[in-house]
PDB file of C-alpha atoms in Angstrom:
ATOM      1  CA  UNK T   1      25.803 -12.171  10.904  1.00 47.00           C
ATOM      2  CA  UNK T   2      23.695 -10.177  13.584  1.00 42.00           C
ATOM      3  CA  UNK T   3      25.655  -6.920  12.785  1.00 42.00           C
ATOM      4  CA  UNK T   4      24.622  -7.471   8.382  1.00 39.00           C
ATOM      5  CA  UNK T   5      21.290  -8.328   9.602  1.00 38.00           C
ATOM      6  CA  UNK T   6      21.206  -4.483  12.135  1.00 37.00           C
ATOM      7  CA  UNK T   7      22.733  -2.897   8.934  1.00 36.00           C
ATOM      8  CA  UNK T   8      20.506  -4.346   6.290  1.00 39.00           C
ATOM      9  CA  UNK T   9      17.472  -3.179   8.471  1.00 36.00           C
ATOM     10  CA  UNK T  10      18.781   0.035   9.128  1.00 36.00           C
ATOM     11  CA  UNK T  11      19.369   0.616   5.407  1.00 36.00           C
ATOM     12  CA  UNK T  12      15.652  -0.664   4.531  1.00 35.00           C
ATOM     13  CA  UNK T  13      14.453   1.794   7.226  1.00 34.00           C
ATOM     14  CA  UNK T  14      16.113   4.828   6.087  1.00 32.00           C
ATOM     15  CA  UNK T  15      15.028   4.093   2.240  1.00 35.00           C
ATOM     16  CA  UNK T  16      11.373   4.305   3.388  1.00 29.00           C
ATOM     17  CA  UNK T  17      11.448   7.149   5.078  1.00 35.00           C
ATOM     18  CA  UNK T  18      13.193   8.341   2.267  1.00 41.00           C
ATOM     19  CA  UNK T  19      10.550   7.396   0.184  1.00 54.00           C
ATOM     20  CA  UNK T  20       8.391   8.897   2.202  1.00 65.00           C
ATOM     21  CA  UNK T  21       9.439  12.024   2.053  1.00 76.00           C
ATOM     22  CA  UNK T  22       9.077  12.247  -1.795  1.00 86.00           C
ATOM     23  CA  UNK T  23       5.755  11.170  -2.026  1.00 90.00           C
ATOM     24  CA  UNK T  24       3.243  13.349  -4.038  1.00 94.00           C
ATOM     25  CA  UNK T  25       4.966  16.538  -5.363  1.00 97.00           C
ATOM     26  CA  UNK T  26       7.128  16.304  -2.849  1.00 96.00           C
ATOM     27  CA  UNK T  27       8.712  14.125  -5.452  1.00 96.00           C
ATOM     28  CA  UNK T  28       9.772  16.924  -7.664  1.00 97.00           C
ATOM     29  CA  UNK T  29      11.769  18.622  -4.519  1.00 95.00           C
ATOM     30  CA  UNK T  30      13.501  14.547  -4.111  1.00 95.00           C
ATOM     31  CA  UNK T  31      14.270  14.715  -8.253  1.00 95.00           C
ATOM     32  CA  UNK T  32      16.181  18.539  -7.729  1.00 96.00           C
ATOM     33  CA  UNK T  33      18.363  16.953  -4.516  1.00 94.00           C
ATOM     34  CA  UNK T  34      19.098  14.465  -6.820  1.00 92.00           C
ATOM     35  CA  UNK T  35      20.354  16.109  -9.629  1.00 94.00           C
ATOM     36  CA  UNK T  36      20.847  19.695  -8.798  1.00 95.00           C
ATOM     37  CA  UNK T  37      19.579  21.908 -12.007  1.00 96.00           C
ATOM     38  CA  UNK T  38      18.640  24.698  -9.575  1.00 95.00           C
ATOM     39  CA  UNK T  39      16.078  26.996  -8.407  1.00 93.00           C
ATOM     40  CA  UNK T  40      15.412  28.131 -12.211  1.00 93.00           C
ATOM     41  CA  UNK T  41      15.546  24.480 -13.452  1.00 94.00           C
ATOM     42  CA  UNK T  42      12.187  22.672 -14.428  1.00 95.00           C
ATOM     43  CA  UNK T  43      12.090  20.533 -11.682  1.00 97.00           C
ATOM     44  CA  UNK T  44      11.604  23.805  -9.472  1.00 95.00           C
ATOM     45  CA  UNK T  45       9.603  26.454 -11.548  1.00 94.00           C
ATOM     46  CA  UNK T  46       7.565  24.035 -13.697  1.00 94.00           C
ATOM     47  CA  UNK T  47       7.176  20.432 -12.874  1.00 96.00           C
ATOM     48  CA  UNK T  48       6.914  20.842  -9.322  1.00 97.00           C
ATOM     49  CA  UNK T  49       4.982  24.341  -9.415  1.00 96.00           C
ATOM     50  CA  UNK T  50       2.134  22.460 -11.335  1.00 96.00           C
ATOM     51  CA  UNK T  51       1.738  19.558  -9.664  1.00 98.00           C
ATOM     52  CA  UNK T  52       1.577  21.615  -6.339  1.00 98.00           C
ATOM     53  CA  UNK T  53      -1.377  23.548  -8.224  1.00 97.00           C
ATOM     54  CA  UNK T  54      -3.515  21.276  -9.501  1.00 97.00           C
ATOM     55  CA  UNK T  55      -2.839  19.390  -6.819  1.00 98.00           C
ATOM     56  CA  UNK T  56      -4.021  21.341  -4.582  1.00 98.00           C
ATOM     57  CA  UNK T  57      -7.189  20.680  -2.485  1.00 97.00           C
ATOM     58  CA  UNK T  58      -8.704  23.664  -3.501  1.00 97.00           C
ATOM     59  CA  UNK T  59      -7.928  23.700  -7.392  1.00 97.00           C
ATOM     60  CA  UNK T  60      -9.515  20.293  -7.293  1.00 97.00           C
ATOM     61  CA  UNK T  61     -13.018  21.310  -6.554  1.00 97.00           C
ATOM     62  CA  UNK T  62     -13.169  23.401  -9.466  1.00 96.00           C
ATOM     63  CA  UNK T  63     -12.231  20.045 -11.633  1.00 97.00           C
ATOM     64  CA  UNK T  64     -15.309  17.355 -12.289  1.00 97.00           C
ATOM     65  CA  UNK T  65     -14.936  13.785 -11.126  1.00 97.00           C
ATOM     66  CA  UNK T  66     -13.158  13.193 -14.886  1.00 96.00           C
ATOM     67  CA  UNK T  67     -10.721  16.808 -14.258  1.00 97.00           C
ATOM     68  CA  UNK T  68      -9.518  15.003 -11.425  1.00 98.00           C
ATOM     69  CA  UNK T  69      -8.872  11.432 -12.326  1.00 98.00           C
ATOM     70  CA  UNK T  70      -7.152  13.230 -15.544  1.00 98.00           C
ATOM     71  CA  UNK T  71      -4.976  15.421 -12.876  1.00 98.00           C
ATOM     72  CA  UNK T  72      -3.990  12.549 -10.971  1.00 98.00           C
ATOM     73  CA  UNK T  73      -3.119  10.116 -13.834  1.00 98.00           C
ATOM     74  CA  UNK T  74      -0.835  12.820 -15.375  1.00 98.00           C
ATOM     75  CA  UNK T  75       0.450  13.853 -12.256  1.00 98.00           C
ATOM     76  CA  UNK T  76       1.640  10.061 -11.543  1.00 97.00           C
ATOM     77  CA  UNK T  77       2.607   9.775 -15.456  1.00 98.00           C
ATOM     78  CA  UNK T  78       4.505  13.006 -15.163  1.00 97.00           C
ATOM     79  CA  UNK T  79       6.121  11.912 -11.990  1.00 97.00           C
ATOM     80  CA  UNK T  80       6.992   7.699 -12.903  1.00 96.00           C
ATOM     81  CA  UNK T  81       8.419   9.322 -16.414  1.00 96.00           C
ATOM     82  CA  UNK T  82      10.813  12.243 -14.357  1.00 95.00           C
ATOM     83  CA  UNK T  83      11.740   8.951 -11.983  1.00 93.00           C
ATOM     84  CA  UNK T  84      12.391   6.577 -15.068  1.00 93.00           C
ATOM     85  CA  UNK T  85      14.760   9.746 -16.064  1.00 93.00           C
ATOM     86  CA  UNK T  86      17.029  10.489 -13.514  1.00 91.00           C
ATOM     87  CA  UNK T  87      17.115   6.754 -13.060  1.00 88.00           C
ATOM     88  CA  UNK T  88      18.469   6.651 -16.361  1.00 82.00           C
ATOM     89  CA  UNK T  89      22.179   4.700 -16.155  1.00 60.00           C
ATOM     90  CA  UNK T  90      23.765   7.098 -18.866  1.00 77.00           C
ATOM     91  CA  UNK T  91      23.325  10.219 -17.076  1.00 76.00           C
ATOM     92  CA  UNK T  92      25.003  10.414 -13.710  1.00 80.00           C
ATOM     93  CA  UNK T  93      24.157  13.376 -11.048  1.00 82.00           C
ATOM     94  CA  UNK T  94      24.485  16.392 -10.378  1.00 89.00           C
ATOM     95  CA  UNK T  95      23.552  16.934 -13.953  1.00 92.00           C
ATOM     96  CA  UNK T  96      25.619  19.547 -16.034  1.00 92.00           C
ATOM     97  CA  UNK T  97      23.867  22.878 -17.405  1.00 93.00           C
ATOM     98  CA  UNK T  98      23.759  20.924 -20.905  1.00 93.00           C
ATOM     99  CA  UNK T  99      22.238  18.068 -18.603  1.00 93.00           C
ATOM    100  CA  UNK T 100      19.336  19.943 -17.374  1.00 95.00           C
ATOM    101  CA  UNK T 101      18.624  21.330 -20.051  1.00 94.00           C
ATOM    102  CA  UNK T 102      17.914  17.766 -21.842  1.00 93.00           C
ATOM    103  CA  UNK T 103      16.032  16.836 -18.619  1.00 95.00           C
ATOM    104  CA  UNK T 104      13.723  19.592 -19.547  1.00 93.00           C
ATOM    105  CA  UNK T 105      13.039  19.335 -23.121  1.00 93.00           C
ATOM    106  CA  UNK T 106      12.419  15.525 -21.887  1.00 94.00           C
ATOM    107  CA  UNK T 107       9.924  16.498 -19.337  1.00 95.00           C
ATOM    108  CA  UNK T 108       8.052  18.831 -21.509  1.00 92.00           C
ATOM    109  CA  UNK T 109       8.081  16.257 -23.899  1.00 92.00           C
ATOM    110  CA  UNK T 110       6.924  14.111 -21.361  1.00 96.00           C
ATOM    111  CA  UNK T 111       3.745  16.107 -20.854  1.00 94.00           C
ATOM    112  CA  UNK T 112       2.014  15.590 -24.850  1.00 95.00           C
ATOM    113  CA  UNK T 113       2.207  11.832 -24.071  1.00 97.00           C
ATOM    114  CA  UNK T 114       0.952  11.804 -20.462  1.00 98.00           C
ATOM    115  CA  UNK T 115      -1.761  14.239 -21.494  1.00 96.00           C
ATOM    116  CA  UNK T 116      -2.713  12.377 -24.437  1.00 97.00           C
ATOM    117  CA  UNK T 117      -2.863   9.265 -22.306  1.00 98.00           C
ATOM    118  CA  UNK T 118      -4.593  10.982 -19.950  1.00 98.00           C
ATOM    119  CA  UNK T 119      -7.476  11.803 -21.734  1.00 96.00           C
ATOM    120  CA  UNK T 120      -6.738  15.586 -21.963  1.00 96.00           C
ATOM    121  CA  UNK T 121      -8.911  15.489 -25.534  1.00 95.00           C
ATOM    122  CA  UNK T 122     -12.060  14.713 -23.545  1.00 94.00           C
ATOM    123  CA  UNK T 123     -11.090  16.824 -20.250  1.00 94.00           C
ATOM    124  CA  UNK T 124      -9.546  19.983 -22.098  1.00 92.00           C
ATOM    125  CA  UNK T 125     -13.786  20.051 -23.905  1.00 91.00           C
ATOM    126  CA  UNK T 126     -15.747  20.060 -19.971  1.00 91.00           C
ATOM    127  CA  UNK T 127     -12.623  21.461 -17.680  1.00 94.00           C
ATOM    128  CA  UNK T 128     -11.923  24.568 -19.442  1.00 89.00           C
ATOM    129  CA  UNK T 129     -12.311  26.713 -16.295  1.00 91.00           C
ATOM    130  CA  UNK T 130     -10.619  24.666 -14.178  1.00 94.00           C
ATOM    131  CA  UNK T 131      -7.630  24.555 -16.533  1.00 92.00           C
ATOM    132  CA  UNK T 132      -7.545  28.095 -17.259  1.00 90.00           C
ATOM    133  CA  UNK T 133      -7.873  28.691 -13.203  1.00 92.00           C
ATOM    134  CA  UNK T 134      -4.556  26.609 -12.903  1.00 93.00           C
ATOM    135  CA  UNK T 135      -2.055  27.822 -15.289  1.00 89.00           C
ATOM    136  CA  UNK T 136      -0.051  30.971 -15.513  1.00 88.00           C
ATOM    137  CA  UNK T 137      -0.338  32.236 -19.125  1.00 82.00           C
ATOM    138  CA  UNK T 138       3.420  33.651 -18.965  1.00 84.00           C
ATOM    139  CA  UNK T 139       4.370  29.963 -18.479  1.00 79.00           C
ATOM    140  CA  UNK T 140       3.798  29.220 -22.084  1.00 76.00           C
ATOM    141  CA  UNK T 141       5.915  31.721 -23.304  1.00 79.00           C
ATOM    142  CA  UNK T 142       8.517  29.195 -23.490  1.00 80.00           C
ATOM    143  CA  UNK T 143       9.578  27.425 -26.654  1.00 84.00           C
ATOM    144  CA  UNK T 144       9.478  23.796 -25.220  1.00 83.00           C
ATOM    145  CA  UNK T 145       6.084  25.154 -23.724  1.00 84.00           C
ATOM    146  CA  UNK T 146       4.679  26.347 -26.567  1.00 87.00           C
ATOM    147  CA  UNK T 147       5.646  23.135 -28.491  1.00 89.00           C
ATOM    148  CA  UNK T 148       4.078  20.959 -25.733  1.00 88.00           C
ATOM    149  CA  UNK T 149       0.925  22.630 -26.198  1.00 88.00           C
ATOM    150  CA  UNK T 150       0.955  22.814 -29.934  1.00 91.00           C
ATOM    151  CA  UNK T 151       1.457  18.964 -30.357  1.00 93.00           C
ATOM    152  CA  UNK T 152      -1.420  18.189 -27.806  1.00 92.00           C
ATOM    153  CA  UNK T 153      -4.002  20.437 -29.024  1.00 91.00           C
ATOM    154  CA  UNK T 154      -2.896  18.928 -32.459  1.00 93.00           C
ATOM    155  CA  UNK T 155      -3.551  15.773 -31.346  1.00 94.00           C
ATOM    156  CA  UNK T 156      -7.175  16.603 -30.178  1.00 94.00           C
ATOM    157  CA  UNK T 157      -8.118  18.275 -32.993  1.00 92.00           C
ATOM    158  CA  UNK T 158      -6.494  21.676 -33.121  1.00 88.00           C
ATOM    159  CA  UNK T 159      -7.310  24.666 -30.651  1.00 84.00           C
ATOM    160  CA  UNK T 160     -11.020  24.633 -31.858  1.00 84.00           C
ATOM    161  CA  UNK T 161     -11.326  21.196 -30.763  1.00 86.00           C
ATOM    162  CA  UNK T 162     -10.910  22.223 -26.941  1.00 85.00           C
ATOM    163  CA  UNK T 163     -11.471  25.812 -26.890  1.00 75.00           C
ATOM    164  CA  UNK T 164     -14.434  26.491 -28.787  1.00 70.00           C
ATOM    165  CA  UNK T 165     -16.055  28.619 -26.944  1.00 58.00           C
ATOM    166  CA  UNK T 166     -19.095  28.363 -28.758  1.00 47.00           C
TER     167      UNK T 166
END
């Protein structure tokens, strides 16, 4: 009984620290252990590039008290709906190449809803700057990219509705 009570501890222990270790974007470095897509995978050169950036201390001084509760609701949306994923009972890591690629037309689909949710209607209008600061514009040369972006700024009203410059 002593020994299952040692073991159960030890196994508690080591899932926190765990845990620990994939807390903030770290999380997107946990999520590619887990299912191994690769260094070209979204996990690596999107998901976890992004939430690094606007993440980071610096980037968030150029956001307004509403940019950065919008980046850290969609970073945690982003983040619970890649968990919620992977977690997923039907798909089983390592993923296949056919595998990772539905992980990432998930994600990016992933991103209209969190954004929406998010408020990005309201932020993309004040944070313009900030946003343009943060994104790399060969990034949405991508079809799922471009797709993700066309049904957001759809939602908010078409380009115009954010980007009017004037």
């Amino acid at each position: 009984m002593c020994s299952f009570l040692l073991l159960s501890l030890f196994f508690t222990v080591l899932s926190v620290s765990v845990a620990d270790e994939c807390r903030g974007c770290q999380a997107y470095d946990c999520f590619e252990d887990a299912v191994h897509c690769g260094n070209d995978s979204y996990l690596v050169k999107y998901g976890g590039k992004y939430c690094r950036k606007f993440n980071d201390p610096e980037t968030l001084k150029n956001f307004s008290p509403i940019g950065r509760e919008f980046v850290e609701c969609t970073t945690s949306c982003l983040k619970r709906f890649m968990q919620n994923y992977i977690n997923n009972t039907s798909r089983r890591p390592p993923y296949s190449h056919s595998q990772c690629s539905d992980l990432e037309k998930a994600a990016f689909g992933s991103h209209v809803k969190c954004y929406l949710d998010c408020d990005f209607c309201t932020v993309c209008k004040t944070e313009k700057a900030a946003l343009f600061h943060v994104y790399e514009f060969r990034d949405f040369f991508s079809w799922s990219a471009m797709k993700q972006m066309y049904e957001v700024l759809k939602s908010c009203g078409g380009p115009h509705a954010c980007f009017d410059l004037f």
